[in-house]
Short mmCIF file of C-alpha atoms in Angstrom, two decimals:
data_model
loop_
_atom_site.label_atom_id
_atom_site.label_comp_id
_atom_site.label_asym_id
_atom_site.label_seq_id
_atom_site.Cartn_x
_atom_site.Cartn_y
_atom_site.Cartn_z
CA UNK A 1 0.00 0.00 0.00
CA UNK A 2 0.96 3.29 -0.61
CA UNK A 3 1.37 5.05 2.72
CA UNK A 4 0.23 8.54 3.51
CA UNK A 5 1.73 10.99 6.11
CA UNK A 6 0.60 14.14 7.61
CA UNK A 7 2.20 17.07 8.85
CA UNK A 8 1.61 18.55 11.81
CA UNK A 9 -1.02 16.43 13.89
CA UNK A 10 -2.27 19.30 14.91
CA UNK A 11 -2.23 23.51 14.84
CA UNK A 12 -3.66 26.24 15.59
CA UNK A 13 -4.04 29.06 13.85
CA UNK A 14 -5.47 32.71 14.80
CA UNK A 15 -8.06 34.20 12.55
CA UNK A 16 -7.06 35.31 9.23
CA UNK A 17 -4.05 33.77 9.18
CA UNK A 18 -2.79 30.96 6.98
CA UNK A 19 -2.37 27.30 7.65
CA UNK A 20 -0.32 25.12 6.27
CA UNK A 21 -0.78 21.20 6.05
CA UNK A 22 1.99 18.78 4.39
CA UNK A 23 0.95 15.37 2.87
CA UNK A 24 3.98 12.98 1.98
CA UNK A 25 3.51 9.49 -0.13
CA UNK A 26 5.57 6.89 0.02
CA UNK A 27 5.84 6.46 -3.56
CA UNK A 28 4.86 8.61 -6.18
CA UNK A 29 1.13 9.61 -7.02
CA UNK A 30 1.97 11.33 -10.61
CA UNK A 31 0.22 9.55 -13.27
CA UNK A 32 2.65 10.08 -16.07
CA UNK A 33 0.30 9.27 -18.89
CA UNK A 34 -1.83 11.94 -18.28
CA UNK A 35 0.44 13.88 -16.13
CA UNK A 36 -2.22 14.35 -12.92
CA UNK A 37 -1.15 13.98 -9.16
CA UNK A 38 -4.29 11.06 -7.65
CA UNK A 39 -4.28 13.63 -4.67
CA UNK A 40 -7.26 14.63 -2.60
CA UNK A 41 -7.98 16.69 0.38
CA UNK A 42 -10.94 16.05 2.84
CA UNK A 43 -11.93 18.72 5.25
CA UNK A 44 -14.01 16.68 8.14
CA UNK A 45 -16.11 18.31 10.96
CA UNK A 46 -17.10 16.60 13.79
CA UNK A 47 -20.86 14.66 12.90
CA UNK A 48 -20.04 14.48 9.71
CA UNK A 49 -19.06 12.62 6.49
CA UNK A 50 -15.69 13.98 4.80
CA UNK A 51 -16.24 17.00 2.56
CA UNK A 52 -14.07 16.52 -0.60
CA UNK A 53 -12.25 20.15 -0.83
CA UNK A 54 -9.45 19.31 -3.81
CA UNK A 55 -8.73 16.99 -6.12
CA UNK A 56 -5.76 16.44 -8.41
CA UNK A 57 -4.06 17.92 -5.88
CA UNK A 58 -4.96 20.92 -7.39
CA UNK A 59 -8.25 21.72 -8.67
CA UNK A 60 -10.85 22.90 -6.16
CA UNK A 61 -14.10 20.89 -6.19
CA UNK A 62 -17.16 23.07 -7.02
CA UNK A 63 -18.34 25.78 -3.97
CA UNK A 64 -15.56 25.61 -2.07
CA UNK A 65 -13.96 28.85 -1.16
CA UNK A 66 -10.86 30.19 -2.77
CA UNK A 67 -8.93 30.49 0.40
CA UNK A 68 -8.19 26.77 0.20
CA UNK A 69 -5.58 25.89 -2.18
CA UNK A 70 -3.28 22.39 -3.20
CA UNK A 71 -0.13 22.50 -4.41
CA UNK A 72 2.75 19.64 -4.83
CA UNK A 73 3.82 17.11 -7.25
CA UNK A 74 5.06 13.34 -7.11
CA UNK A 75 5.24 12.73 -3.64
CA UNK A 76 4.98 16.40 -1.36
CA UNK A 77 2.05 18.19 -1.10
CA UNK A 78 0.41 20.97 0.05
CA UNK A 79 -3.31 22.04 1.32
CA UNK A 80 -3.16 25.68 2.06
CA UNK A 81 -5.91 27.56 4.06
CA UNK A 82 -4.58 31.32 3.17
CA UNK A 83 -7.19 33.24 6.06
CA UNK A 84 -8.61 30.89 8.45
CA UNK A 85 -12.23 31.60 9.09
CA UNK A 86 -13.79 30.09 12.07
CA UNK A 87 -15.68 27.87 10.02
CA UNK A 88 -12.70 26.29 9.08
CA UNK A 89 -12.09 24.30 12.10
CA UNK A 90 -12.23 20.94 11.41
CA UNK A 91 -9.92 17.90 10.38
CA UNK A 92 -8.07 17.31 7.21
CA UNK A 93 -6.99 14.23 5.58
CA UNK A 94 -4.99 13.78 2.45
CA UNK A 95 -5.71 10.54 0.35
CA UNK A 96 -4.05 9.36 -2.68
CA UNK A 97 -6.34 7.37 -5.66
CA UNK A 98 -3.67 6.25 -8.28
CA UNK A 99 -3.34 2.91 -6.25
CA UNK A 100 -6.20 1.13 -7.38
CA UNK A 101 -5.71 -1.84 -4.94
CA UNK A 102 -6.11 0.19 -1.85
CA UNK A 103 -6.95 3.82 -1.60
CA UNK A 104 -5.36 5.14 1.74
CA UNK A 105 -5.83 8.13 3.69
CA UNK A 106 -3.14 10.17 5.66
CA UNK A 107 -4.00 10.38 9.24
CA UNK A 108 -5.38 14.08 9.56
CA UNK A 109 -4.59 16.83 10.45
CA UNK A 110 -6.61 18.92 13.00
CA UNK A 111 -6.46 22.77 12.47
CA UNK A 112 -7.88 24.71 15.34
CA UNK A 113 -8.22 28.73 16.16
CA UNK A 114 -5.41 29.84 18.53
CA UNK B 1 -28.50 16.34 -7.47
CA UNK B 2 -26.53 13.17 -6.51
CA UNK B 3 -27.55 11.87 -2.82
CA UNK B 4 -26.71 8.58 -0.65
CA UNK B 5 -29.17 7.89 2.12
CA UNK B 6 -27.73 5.15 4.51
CA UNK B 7 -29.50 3.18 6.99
CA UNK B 8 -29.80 3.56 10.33
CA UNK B 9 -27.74 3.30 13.20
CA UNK B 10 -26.99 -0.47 14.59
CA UNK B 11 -26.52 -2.16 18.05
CA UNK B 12 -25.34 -5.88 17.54
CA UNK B 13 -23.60 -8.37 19.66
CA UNK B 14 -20.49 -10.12 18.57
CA UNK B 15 -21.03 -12.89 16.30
CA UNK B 16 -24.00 -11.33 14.72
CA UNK B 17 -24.19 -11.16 11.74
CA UNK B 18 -25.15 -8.00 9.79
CA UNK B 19 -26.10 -6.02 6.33
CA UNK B 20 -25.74 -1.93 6.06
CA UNK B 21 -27.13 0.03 3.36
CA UNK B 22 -26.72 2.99 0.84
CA UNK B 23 -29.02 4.10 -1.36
CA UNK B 24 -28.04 6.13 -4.39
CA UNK B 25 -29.83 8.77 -6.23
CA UNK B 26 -30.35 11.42 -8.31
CA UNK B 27 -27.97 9.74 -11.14
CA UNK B 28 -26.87 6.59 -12.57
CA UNK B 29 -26.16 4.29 -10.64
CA UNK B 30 -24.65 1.45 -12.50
CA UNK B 31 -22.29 4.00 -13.50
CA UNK B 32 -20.26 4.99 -11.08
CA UNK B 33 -18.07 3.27 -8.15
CA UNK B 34 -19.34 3.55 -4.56
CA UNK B 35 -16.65 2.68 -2.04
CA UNK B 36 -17.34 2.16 1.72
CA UNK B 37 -14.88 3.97 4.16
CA UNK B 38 -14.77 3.28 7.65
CA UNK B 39 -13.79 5.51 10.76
CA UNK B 40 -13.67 3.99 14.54
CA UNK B 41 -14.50 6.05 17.03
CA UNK B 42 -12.03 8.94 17.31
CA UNK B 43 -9.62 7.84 14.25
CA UNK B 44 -8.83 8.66 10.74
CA UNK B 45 -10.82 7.29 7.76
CA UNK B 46 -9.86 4.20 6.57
CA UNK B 47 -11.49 2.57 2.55
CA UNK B 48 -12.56 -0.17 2.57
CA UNK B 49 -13.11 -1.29 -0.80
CA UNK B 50 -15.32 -0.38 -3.60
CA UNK B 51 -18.27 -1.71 -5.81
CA UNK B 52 -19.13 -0.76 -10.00
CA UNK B 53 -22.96 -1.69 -9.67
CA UNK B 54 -22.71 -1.82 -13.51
CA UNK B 55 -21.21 -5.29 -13.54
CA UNK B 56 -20.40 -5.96 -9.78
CA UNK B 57 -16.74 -5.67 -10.48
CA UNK B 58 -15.51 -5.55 -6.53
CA UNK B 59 -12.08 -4.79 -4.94
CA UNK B 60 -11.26 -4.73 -1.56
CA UNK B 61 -8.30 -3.14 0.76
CA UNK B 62 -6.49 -5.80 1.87
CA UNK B 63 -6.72 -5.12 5.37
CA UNK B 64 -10.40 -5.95 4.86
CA UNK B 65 -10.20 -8.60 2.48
CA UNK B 66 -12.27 -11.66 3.67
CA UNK B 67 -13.42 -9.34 6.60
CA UNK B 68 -16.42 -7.83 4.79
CA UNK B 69 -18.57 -8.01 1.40
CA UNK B 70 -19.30 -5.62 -0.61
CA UNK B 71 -22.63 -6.01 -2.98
CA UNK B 72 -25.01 -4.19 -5.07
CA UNK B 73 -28.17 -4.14 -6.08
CA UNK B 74 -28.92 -2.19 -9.24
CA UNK B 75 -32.87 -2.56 -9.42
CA UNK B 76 -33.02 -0.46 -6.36
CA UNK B 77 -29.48 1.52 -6.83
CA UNK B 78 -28.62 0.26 -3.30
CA UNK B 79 -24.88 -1.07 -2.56
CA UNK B 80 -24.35 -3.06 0.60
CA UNK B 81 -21.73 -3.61 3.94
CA UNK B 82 -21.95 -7.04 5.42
CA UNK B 83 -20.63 -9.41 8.01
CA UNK B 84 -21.06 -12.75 8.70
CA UNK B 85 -19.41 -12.57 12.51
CA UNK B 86 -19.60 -8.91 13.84
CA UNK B 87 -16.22 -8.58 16.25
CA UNK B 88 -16.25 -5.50 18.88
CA UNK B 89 -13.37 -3.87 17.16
CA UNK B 90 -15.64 -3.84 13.94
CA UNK B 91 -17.58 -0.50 16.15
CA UNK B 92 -17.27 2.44 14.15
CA UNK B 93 -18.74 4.75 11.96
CA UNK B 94 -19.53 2.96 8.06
CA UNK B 95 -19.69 5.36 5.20
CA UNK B 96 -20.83 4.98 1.94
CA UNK B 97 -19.02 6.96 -0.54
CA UNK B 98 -19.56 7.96 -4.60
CA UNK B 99 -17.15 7.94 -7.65
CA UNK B 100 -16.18 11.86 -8.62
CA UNK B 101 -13.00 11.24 -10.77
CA UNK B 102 -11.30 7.75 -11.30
CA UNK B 103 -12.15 6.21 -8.08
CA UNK B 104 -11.95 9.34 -5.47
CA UNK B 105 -15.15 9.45 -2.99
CA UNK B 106 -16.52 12.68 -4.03
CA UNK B 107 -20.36 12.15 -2.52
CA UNK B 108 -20.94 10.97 0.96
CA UNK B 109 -23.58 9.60 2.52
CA UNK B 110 -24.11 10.36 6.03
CA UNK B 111 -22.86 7.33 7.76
CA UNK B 112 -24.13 4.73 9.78
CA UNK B 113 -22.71 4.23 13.16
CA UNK B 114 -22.52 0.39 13.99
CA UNK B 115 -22.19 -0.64 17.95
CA UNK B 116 -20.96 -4.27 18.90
CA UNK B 117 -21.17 -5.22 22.28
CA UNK B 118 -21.59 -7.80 24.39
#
């Protein structure tokens, strides 16, 4: 399985600030025949199911807000919340798709208001 | 607009055996993937495996294969969780997840909790 690792655990992060989460495979997730990164990003709040926020590491599903951004390539990425609203409170998980024998999930990230 | 209504919560007793649900609607369902993703209480999200109602085509994680089984039924777009021996560690939170590109979960249903205990 491809293994997925989060960075930090946890922050917190005063209001209108950015945070930063890093997401490191263990092998890469670039798809060289069509050149996409099988990257998502999951923004969970307590309840509820996972929201899907990004995909292709990149591209921002539809109605999420433009503060939240992906970035990275291969095997580093990025999920960037550039002004933290208080809504944003929640957990995040990375998860890669380009193995098809077992999608995996890094093991969140919980971003909190300092 | 695409929804996936679960059923409800469950309280079971080990070595019970037991069936989950996930109905899909609002587009085709024998065209897309719906995985199953599970979360125990307080942890990260873990998939399960996944399910093209189309043609049945299953795969499972291998930390669940032979643990679970995954099925569909495409006359009433409803895909399926079972067990044939519920365990307590098998407590958690079950979700039923849609297809958005390749095989990402990109719709959720709402998750049904499932409670074994003795």
């Amino acid at each position: 399985d491809i293994v997925m690792t989060q960075s930090p655990d946890s922050l917190a992060v005063s209001l209108g600030e950015r945070a930063t989460i890093n997401c490191k495979s263990s092998q890469s997730v670039l798809y060289s025949s069509n050149n996409k990164n099988y990257l998502a990003w999951y923004q969970q709040k307590p309840g509820q199911p996972p929201k899907l926020l990004i995909y292709w590491a990149s591209t921002r599903e539809s109605g999420v807000p433009d503060r939240f951004s992906g970035s990275g390539s291969g095997t580093d990425f990025t999920l960037t919340i550039s002004s933290l609203q208080a809504e944003d409170v929640a957990v995040y998980y990375c998860q890669q798709y380009y193995s098809t024998s077992a999608l995996t999930f890094g093991g969140g990230t919980k971003v909190e208001i300092k | 607009e695409v929804q996936l209504v679960q059923s409800g919560a469950e309280v079971k007793k080990p070595g019970e055996s037991l069936k989950i649900s996930c109905k899909g609607s609002g587009y085709s369902f024998t065209s897309y993937w719906i995985g199953w993703v599970r979360q125990m209480p307080g942890k990260g999200l873990e998939w399960m495996g996944i399910i093209y109602p189309g043609d049945s085509d299953t795969r499972y994680s291998p930390s669940f294969q032979g643990q679970v089984t995954i099925s569909a039924d495409k006359s009433i777009s409803t895909a399926y969780l079972q067990w044939s021996s519920l365990k307590a560690s098998d407590t958690a939170m079950y979700y039923c997840a849609r297809q958005r590109v390749a095989w990402l979960p990109g719709y959720w249903g709402q998750g049904t909790l499932v409670t074994v205990s003795s």
